[in-house]
Protein backbone atom coordinates (compact mmCIF):
# COMPACT_ATOMS: atom_id res chain seq x y z
CA UNK A 1 0.00 0.00 0.00
CA UNK A 2 1.38 3.37 -0.90
CA UNK A 3 2.32 5.85 1.79
CA UNK A 4 0.66 8.67 -0.14
CA UNK A 5 -2.78 7.04 -0.09
CA UNK A 6 -2.32 6.15 3.58
CA UNK A 7 -1.56 9.78 4.39
CA UNK A 8 -4.67 10.83 2.44
CA UNK A 9 -6.73 8.42 4.52
CA UNK A 10 -5.23 9.74 7.76
CA UNK A 11 -5.91 13.33 6.73
CA UNK A 12 -9.49 12.36 5.91
CA UNK A 13 -9.88 10.92 9.41
CA UNK A 14 -8.48 14.12 10.93
CA UNK A 15 -10.70 16.42 8.88
CA UNK A 16 -13.82 14.37 9.50
CA UNK A 17 -13.09 14.49 13.23
CA UNK A 18 -12.68 18.26 13.12
CA UNK A 19 -15.97 18.45 11.19
CA UNK A 20 -17.70 16.43 13.89
CA UNK A 21 -16.30 18.75 16.55
CA UNK A 22 -17.54 21.77 14.61
CA UNK A 23 -20.99 20.22 14.30
CA UNK A 24 -21.08 19.50 18.04
CA UNK A 25 -19.97 23.06 18.84
CA UNK A 26 -22.78 24.32 16.63
CA UNK A 27 -25.24 22.12 18.55
CA UNK A 28 -23.93 23.54 21.84
CA UNK A 29 -24.64 27.04 20.55
CA UNK A 30 -28.06 26.31 19.05
CA UNK A 31 -29.74 23.76 21.33
CA UNK A 32 -29.69 25.50 24.70
CA UNK A 33 -31.92 23.00 26.52
CA UNK A 34 -29.54 20.13 25.78
CA UNK A 35 -26.36 22.14 26.30
CA UNK A 36 -24.92 19.89 29.10
CA UNK A 37 -25.17 16.83 26.85
CA UNK A 38 -23.58 18.49 23.85
CA UNK A 39 -20.99 20.24 26.06
CA UNK A 40 -20.03 16.87 27.53
CA UNK A 41 -19.80 15.42 24.05
CA UNK A 42 -17.60 18.31 22.95
CA UNK A 43 -15.36 17.85 26.00
CA UNK A 44 -14.89 14.18 25.12
CA UNK A 45 -14.28 15.07 21.48
CA UNK A 46 -11.54 17.49 22.48
CA UNK A 47 -9.86 14.64 24.31
CA UNK A 48 -10.51 12.48 21.29
CA UNK A 49 -8.65 15.02 19.17
CA UNK A 50 -5.54 14.16 21.18
CA UNK A 51 -6.25 10.47 20.56
CA UNK A 52 -6.56 11.01 16.81
CA UNK A 53 -3.38 13.07 16.56
CA UNK A 54 -1.36 10.87 18.91
CA UNK A 55 -2.30 7.66 17.16
CA UNK A 56 -1.61 9.11 13.74
CA UNK A 57 1.49 11.15 14.57
CA UNK A 58 3.05 8.39 16.67
CA UNK A 59 2.49 5.90 13.89
CA UNK A 60 6.15 6.03 12.85
CA UNK A 61 5.31 5.86 9.16
CA UNK A 62 8.61 7.07 7.79
CA UNK A 63 11.19 6.75 10.54
CA UNK A 64 11.77 2.97 10.58
CA UNK A 65 11.32 2.65 14.35
CA UNK A 66 11.20 -1.02 15.28
CA UNK A 67 11.48 -3.36 18.23
CA UNK A 68 11.80 -1.98 21.73
CA UNK A 69 11.57 1.67 20.66
CA UNK A 70 8.30 1.04 18.84
CA UNK A 71 6.94 -0.84 21.86
CA UNK A 72 8.01 1.95 24.22
CA UNK A 73 6.39 4.58 22.00
CA UNK A 74 3.15 2.62 21.96
CA UNK A 75 3.16 2.21 25.73
CA UNK A 76 3.80 5.94 26.30
CA UNK A 77 0.94 6.78 23.95
CA UNK A 78 -1.37 4.31 25.65
CA UNK A 79 -0.65 5.72 29.11
CA UNK A 80 -1.05 9.28 27.84
CA UNK A 81 -4.46 8.43 26.41
CA UNK A 82 -5.42 6.67 29.64
CA UNK A 83 -4.36 9.69 31.71
CA UNK A 84 -6.34 11.95 29.40
CA UNK A 85 -9.58 10.01 29.84
CA UNK A 86 -9.11 10.24 33.61
CA UNK A 87 -8.68 14.02 33.34
CA UNK A 88 -11.75 14.33 31.11
CA UNK A 89 -13.89 12.28 33.46
CA UNK A 90 -12.72 14.24 36.52
CA UNK A 91 -13.61 17.50 34.78
CA UNK A 92 -16.99 16.16 33.67
CA UNK A 93 -17.80 14.84 37.15
CA UNK A 94 -16.55 17.95 38.94
CA UNK A 95 -18.68 20.25 36.75
CA UNK A 96 -21.81 18.13 36.26
CA UNK A 97 -23.93 21.23 35.67
CA UNK A 98 -21.86 22.04 32.58
CA UNK A 99 -20.94 18.59 31.25
CA UNK A 100 -22.67 15.24 31.03
CA UNK A 101 -20.04 12.62 32.04
CA UNK A 102 -21.61 9.91 29.89
CA UNK A 103 -21.60 12.15 26.84
CA UNK A 104 -17.95 13.01 27.53
CA UNK A 105 -17.10 9.32 27.61
CA UNK A 106 -18.98 8.74 24.36
CA UNK A 107 -17.21 11.69 22.71
CA UNK A 108 -13.83 10.29 23.73
CA UNK A 109 -14.68 6.76 22.56
CA UNK A 110 -15.84 8.07 19.18
CA UNK A 111 -12.24 8.95 18.33
CA UNK A 112 -11.29 5.27 18.44
CA UNK A 113 -14.32 4.43 16.32
CA UNK A 114 -13.27 7.00 13.70
CA UNK A 115 -9.76 5.55 13.51
CA UNK A 116 -10.93 1.93 13.37
CA UNK A 117 -13.57 2.58 10.71
CA UNK A 118 -11.24 4.76 8.64
CA UNK A 119 -8.41 2.25 8.70
CA UNK A 120 -10.78 -0.68 8.14
CA UNK A 121 -12.06 0.95 4.97
CA UNK A 122 -8.48 1.54 3.89
CA UNK A 123 -7.61 -2.12 4.48
CA UNK A 124 -10.72 -3.36 2.64
CA UNK A 125 -10.16 -1.06 -0.35
CA UNK A 126 -6.40 -0.96 -0.86
CA UNK A 127 -5.09 1.57 -3.33
CA UNK A 128 -4.21 0.38 -6.78
CA UNK A 129 -0.53 -0.54 -6.73
CA UNK A 130 -0.09 -0.66 -10.45
CA UNK A 131 1.78 2.15 -12.12
C-alpha atoms as an extended CHARMM CRD file, in Angstrom:
* protein
*
       131  EXT
         1         1  UNK       CA              0.0000000000        0.0000000000        0.0000000000  PROA      1               0.0000000000
         2         2  UNK       CA              1.3790000000        3.3690000000       -0.8990000000  PROA      2               0.0000000000
         3         3  UNK       CA              2.3200000000        5.8490000000        1.7920000000  PROA      3               0.0000000000
         4         4  UNK       CA              0.6600000000        8.6730000000       -0.1380000000  PROA      4               0.0000000000
         5         5  UNK       CA             -2.7780000000        7.0380000000       -0.0860000000  PROA      5               0.0000000000
         6         6  UNK       CA             -2.3230000000        6.1540000000        3.5830000000  PROA      6               0.0000000000
         7         7  UNK       CA             -1.5560000000        9.7830000000        4.3890000000  PROA      7               0.0000000000
         8         8  UNK       CA             -4.6670000000       10.8310000000        2.4390000000  PROA      8               0.0000000000
         9         9  UNK       CA             -6.7340000000        8.4230000000        4.5220000000  PROA      9               0.0000000000
        10        10  UNK       CA             -5.2300000000        9.7380000000        7.7630000000  PROA      10              0.0000000000
        11        11  UNK       CA             -5.9060000000       13.3300000000        6.7250000000  PROA      11              0.0000000000
        12        12  UNK       CA             -9.4920000000       12.3650000000        5.9090000000  PROA      12              0.0000000000
        13        13  UNK       CA             -9.8790000000       10.9150000000        9.4080000000  PROA      13              0.0000000000
        14        14  UNK       CA             -8.4840000000       14.1230000000       10.9340000000  PROA      14              0.0000000000
        15        15  UNK       CA            -10.6970000000       16.4240000000        8.8820000000  PROA      15              0.0000000000
        16        16  UNK       CA            -13.8210000000       14.3660000000        9.4960000000  PROA      16              0.0000000000
        17        17  UNK       CA            -13.0860000000       14.4950000000       13.2270000000  PROA      17              0.0000000000
        18        18  UNK       CA            -12.6840000000       18.2640000000       13.1170000000  PROA      18              0.0000000000
        19        19  UNK       CA            -15.9660000000       18.4520000000       11.1860000000  PROA      19              0.0000000000
        20        20  UNK       CA            -17.7020000000       16.4280000000       13.8870000000  PROA      20              0.0000000000
        21        21  UNK       CA            -16.2960000000       18.7510000000       16.5460000000  PROA      21              0.0000000000
        22        22  UNK       CA            -17.5440000000       21.7740000000       14.6090000000  PROA      22              0.0000000000
        23        23  UNK       CA            -20.9940000000       20.2190000000       14.2960000000  PROA      23              0.0000000000
        24        24  UNK       CA            -21.0780000000       19.5000000000       18.0390000000  PROA      24              0.0000000000
        25        25  UNK       CA            -19.9660000000       23.0610000000       18.8380000000  PROA      25              0.0000000000
        26        26  UNK       CA            -22.7820000000       24.3230000000       16.6330000000  PROA      26              0.0000000000
        27        27  UNK       CA            -25.2400000000       22.1170000000       18.5460000000  PROA      27              0.0000000000
        28        28  UNK       CA            -23.9310000000       23.5360000000       21.8370000000  PROA      28              0.0000000000
        29        29  UNK       CA            -24.6370000000       27.0360000000       20.5530000000  PROA      29              0.0000000000
        30        30  UNK       CA            -28.0560000000       26.3100000000       19.0540000000  PROA      30              0.0000000000
        31        31  UNK       CA            -29.7380000000       23.7610000000       21.3300000000  PROA      31              0.0000000000
        32        32  UNK       CA            -29.6920000000       25.5000000000       24.6980000000  PROA      32              0.0000000000
        33        33  UNK       CA            -31.9170000000       23.0050000000       26.5190000000  PROA      33              0.0000000000
        34        34  UNK       CA            -29.5430000000       20.1260000000       25.7810000000  PROA      34              0.0000000000
        35        35  UNK       CA            -26.3640000000       22.1400000000       26.3040000000  PROA      35              0.0000000000
        36        36  UNK       CA            -24.9160000000       19.8930000000       29.0950000000  PROA      36              0.0000000000
        37        37  UNK       CA            -25.1740000000       16.8350000000       26.8550000000  PROA      37              0.0000000000
        38        38  UNK       CA            -23.5760000000       18.4940000000       23.8540000000  PROA      38              0.0000000000
        39        39  UNK       CA            -20.9950000000       20.2410000000       26.0560000000  PROA      39              0.0000000000
        40        40  UNK       CA            -20.0300000000       16.8710000000       27.5260000000  PROA      40              0.0000000000
        41        41  UNK       CA            -19.7970000000       15.4160000000       24.0520000000  PROA      41              0.0000000000
        42        42  UNK       CA            -17.5980000000       18.3110000000       22.9520000000  PROA      42              0.0000000000
        43        43  UNK       CA            -15.3580000000       17.8500000000       26.0010000000  PROA      43              0.0000000000
        44        44  UNK       CA            -14.8930000000       14.1850000000       25.1170000000  PROA      44              0.0000000000
        45        45  UNK       CA            -14.2810000000       15.0650000000       21.4800000000  PROA      45              0.0000000000
        46        46  UNK       CA            -11.5370000000       17.4910000000       22.4840000000  PROA      46              0.0000000000
        47        47  UNK       CA             -9.8560000000       14.6380000000       24.3140000000  PROA      47              0.0000000000
        48        48  UNK       CA            -10.5110000000       12.4850000000       21.2870000000  PROA      48              0.0000000000
        49        49  UNK       CA             -8.6520000000       15.0190000000       19.1700000000  PROA      49              0.0000000000
        50        50  UNK       CA             -5.5390000000       14.1550000000       21.1760000000  PROA      50              0.0000000000
        51        51  UNK       CA             -6.2550000000       10.4710000000       20.5590000000  PROA      51              0.0000000000
        52        52  UNK       CA             -6.5560000000       11.0100000000       16.8140000000  PROA      52              0.0000000000
        53        53  UNK       CA             -3.3840000000       13.0680000000       16.5580000000  PROA      53              0.0000000000
        54        54  UNK       CA             -1.3620000000       10.8690000000       18.9140000000  PROA      54              0.0000000000
        55        55  UNK       CA             -2.2970000000        7.6570000000       17.1640000000  PROA      55              0.0000000000
        56        56  UNK       CA             -1.6080000000        9.1100000000       13.7430000000  PROA      56              0.0000000000
        57        57  UNK       CA              1.4890000000       11.1510000000       14.5690000000  PROA      57              0.0000000000
        58        58  UNK       CA              3.0450000000        8.3920000000       16.6730000000  PROA      58              0.0000000000
        59        59  UNK       CA              2.4870000000        5.9040000000       13.8850000000  PROA      59              0.0000000000
        60        60  UNK       CA              6.1480000000        6.0310000000       12.8470000000  PROA      60              0.0000000000
        61        61  UNK       CA              5.3100000000        5.8570000000        9.1630000000  PROA      61              0.0000000000
        62        62  UNK       CA              8.6080000000        7.0720000000        7.7850000000  PROA      62              0.0000000000
        63        63  UNK       CA             11.1910000000        6.7550000000       10.5410000000  PROA      63              0.0000000000
        64        64  UNK       CA             11.7700000000        2.9670000000       10.5840000000  PROA      64              0.0000000000
        65        65  UNK       CA             11.3230000000        2.6530000000       14.3460000000  PROA      65              0.0000000000
        66        66  UNK       CA             11.1970000000       -1.0180000000       15.2810000000  PROA      66              0.0000000000
        67        67  UNK       CA             11.4780000000       -3.3580000000       18.2250000000  PROA      67              0.0000000000
        68        68  UNK       CA             11.7980000000       -1.9760000000       21.7270000000  PROA      68              0.0000000000
        69        69  UNK       CA             11.5700000000        1.6710000000       20.6630000000  PROA      69              0.0000000000
        70        70  UNK       CA              8.2980000000        1.0400000000       18.8390000000  PROA      70              0.0000000000
        71        71  UNK       CA              6.9380000000       -0.8370000000       21.8590000000  PROA      71              0.0000000000
        72        72  UNK       CA              8.0100000000        1.9530000000       24.2200000000  PROA      72              0.0000000000
        73        73  UNK       CA              6.3910000000        4.5750000000       21.9990000000  PROA      73              0.0000000000
        74        74  UNK       CA              3.1510000000        2.6160000000       21.9570000000  PROA      74              0.0000000000
        75        75  UNK       CA              3.1640000000        2.2150000000       25.7310000000  PROA      75              0.0000000000
        76        76  UNK       CA              3.7980000000        5.9370000000       26.3030000000  PROA      76              0.0000000000
        77        77  UNK       CA              0.9390000000        6.7800000000       23.9510000000  PROA      77              0.0000000000
        78        78  UNK       CA             -1.3730000000        4.3070000000       25.6500000000  PROA      78              0.0000000000
        79        79  UNK       CA             -0.6530000000        5.7150000000       29.1150000000  PROA      79              0.0000000000
        80        80  UNK       CA             -1.0470000000        9.2810000000       27.8380000000  PROA      80              0.0000000000
        81        81  UNK       CA             -4.4600000000        8.4310000000       26.4090000000  PROA      81              0.0000000000
        82        82  UNK       CA             -5.4250000000        6.6710000000       29.6430000000  PROA      82              0.0000000000
        83        83  UNK       CA             -4.3620000000        9.6900000000       31.7140000000  PROA      83              0.0000000000
        84        84  UNK       CA             -6.3430000000       11.9490000000       29.4000000000  PROA      84              0.0000000000
        85        85  UNK       CA             -9.5840000000       10.0090000000       29.8400000000  PROA      85              0.0000000000
        86        86  UNK       CA             -9.1060000000       10.2360000000       33.6080000000  PROA      86              0.0000000000
        87        87  UNK       CA             -8.6830000000       14.0230000000       33.3400000000  PROA      87              0.0000000000
        88        88  UNK       CA            -11.7490000000       14.3310000000       31.1070000000  PROA      88              0.0000000000
        89        89  UNK       CA            -13.8950000000       12.2840000000       33.4640000000  PROA      89              0.0000000000
        90        90  UNK       CA            -12.7210000000       14.2360000000       36.5150000000  PROA      90              0.0000000000
        91        91  UNK       CA            -13.6090000000       17.5040000000       34.7850000000  PROA      91              0.0000000000
        92        92  UNK       CA            -16.9920000000       16.1600000000       33.6730000000  PROA      92              0.0000000000
        93        93  UNK       CA            -17.7990000000       14.8410000000       37.1470000000  PROA      93              0.0000000000
        94        94  UNK       CA            -16.5540000000       17.9540000000       38.9370000000  PROA      94              0.0000000000
        95        95  UNK       CA            -18.6790000000       20.2520000000       36.7480000000  PROA      95              0.0000000000
        96        96  UNK       CA            -21.8090000000       18.1280000000       36.2590000000  PROA      96              0.0000000000
        97        97  UNK       CA            -23.9350000000       21.2340000000       35.6670000000  PROA      97              0.0000000000
        98        98  UNK       CA            -21.8580000000       22.0440000000       32.5820000000  PROA      98              0.0000000000
        99        99  UNK       CA            -20.9350000000       18.5910000000       31.2530000000  PROA      99              0.0000000000
       100       100  UNK       CA            -22.6660000000       15.2420000000       31.0310000000  PROA      100             0.0000000000
       101       101  UNK       CA            -20.0420000000       12.6180000000       32.0380000000  PROA      101             0.0000000000
       102       102  UNK       CA            -21.6150000000        9.9070000000       29.8920000000  PROA      102             0.0000000000
       103       103  UNK       CA            -21.6040000000       12.1500000000       26.8440000000  PROA      103             0.0000000000
       104       104  UNK       CA            -17.9510000000       13.0100000000       27.5330000000  PROA      104             0.0000000000
       105       105  UNK       CA            -17.1040000000        9.3160000000       27.6140000000  PROA      105             0.0000000000
       106       106  UNK       CA            -18.9810000000        8.7420000000       24.3600000000  PROA      106             0.0000000000
       107       107  UNK       CA            -17.2100000000       11.6900000000       22.7060000000  PROA      107             0.0000000000
       108       108  UNK       CA            -13.8280000000       10.2900000000       23.7250000000  PROA      108             0.0000000000
       109       109  UNK       CA            -14.6800000000        6.7610000000       22.5630000000  PROA      109             0.0000000000
       110       110  UNK       CA            -15.8380000000        8.0730000000       19.1810000000  PROA      110             0.0000000000
       111       111  UNK       CA            -12.2410000000        8.9470000000       18.3280000000  PROA      111             0.0000000000
       112       112  UNK       CA            -11.2860000000        5.2740000000       18.4390000000  PROA      112             0.0000000000
       113       113  UNK       CA            -14.3200000000        4.4340000000       16.3200000000  PROA      113             0.0000000000
       114       114  UNK       CA            -13.2650000000        6.9970000000       13.6950000000  PROA      114             0.0000000000
       115       115  UNK       CA             -9.7590000000        5.5480000000       13.5090000000  PROA      115             0.0000000000
       116       116  UNK       CA            -10.9300000000        1.9330000000       13.3680000000  PROA      116             0.0000000000
       117       117  UNK       CA            -13.5720000000        2.5840000000       10.7130000000  PROA      117             0.0000000000
       118       118  UNK       CA            -11.2420000000        4.7640000000        8.6430000000  PROA      118             0.0000000000
       119       119  UNK       CA             -8.4140000000        2.2530000000        8.6960000000  PROA      119             0.0000000000
       120       120  UNK       CA            -10.7770000000       -0.6810000000        8.1420000000  PROA      120             0.0000000000
       121       121  UNK       CA            -12.0640000000        0.9540000000        4.9700000000  PROA      121             0.0000000000
       122       122  UNK       CA             -8.4840000000        1.5450000000        3.8930000000  PROA      122             0.0000000000
       123       123  UNK       CA             -7.6130000000       -2.1200000000        4.4810000000  PROA      123             0.0000000000
       124       124  UNK       CA            -10.7200000000       -3.3590000000        2.6390000000  PROA      124             0.0000000000
       125       125  UNK       CA            -10.1610000000       -1.0590000000       -0.3460000000  PROA      125             0.0000000000
       126       126  UNK       CA             -6.3990000000       -0.9630000000       -0.8570000000  PROA      126             0.0000000000
       127       127  UNK       CA             -5.0850000000        1.5680000000       -3.3350000000  PROA      127             0.0000000000
       128       128  UNK       CA             -4.2100000000        0.3800000000       -6.7800000000  PROA      128             0.0000000000
       129       129  UNK       CA             -0.5270000000       -0.5430000000       -6.7260000000  PROA      129             0.0000000000
       130       130  UNK       CA             -0.0940000000       -0.6570000000      -10.4540000000  PROA      130             0.0000000000
       131       131  UNK       CA              1.7830000000        2.1470000000      -12.1210000000  PROA      131             0.0000000000
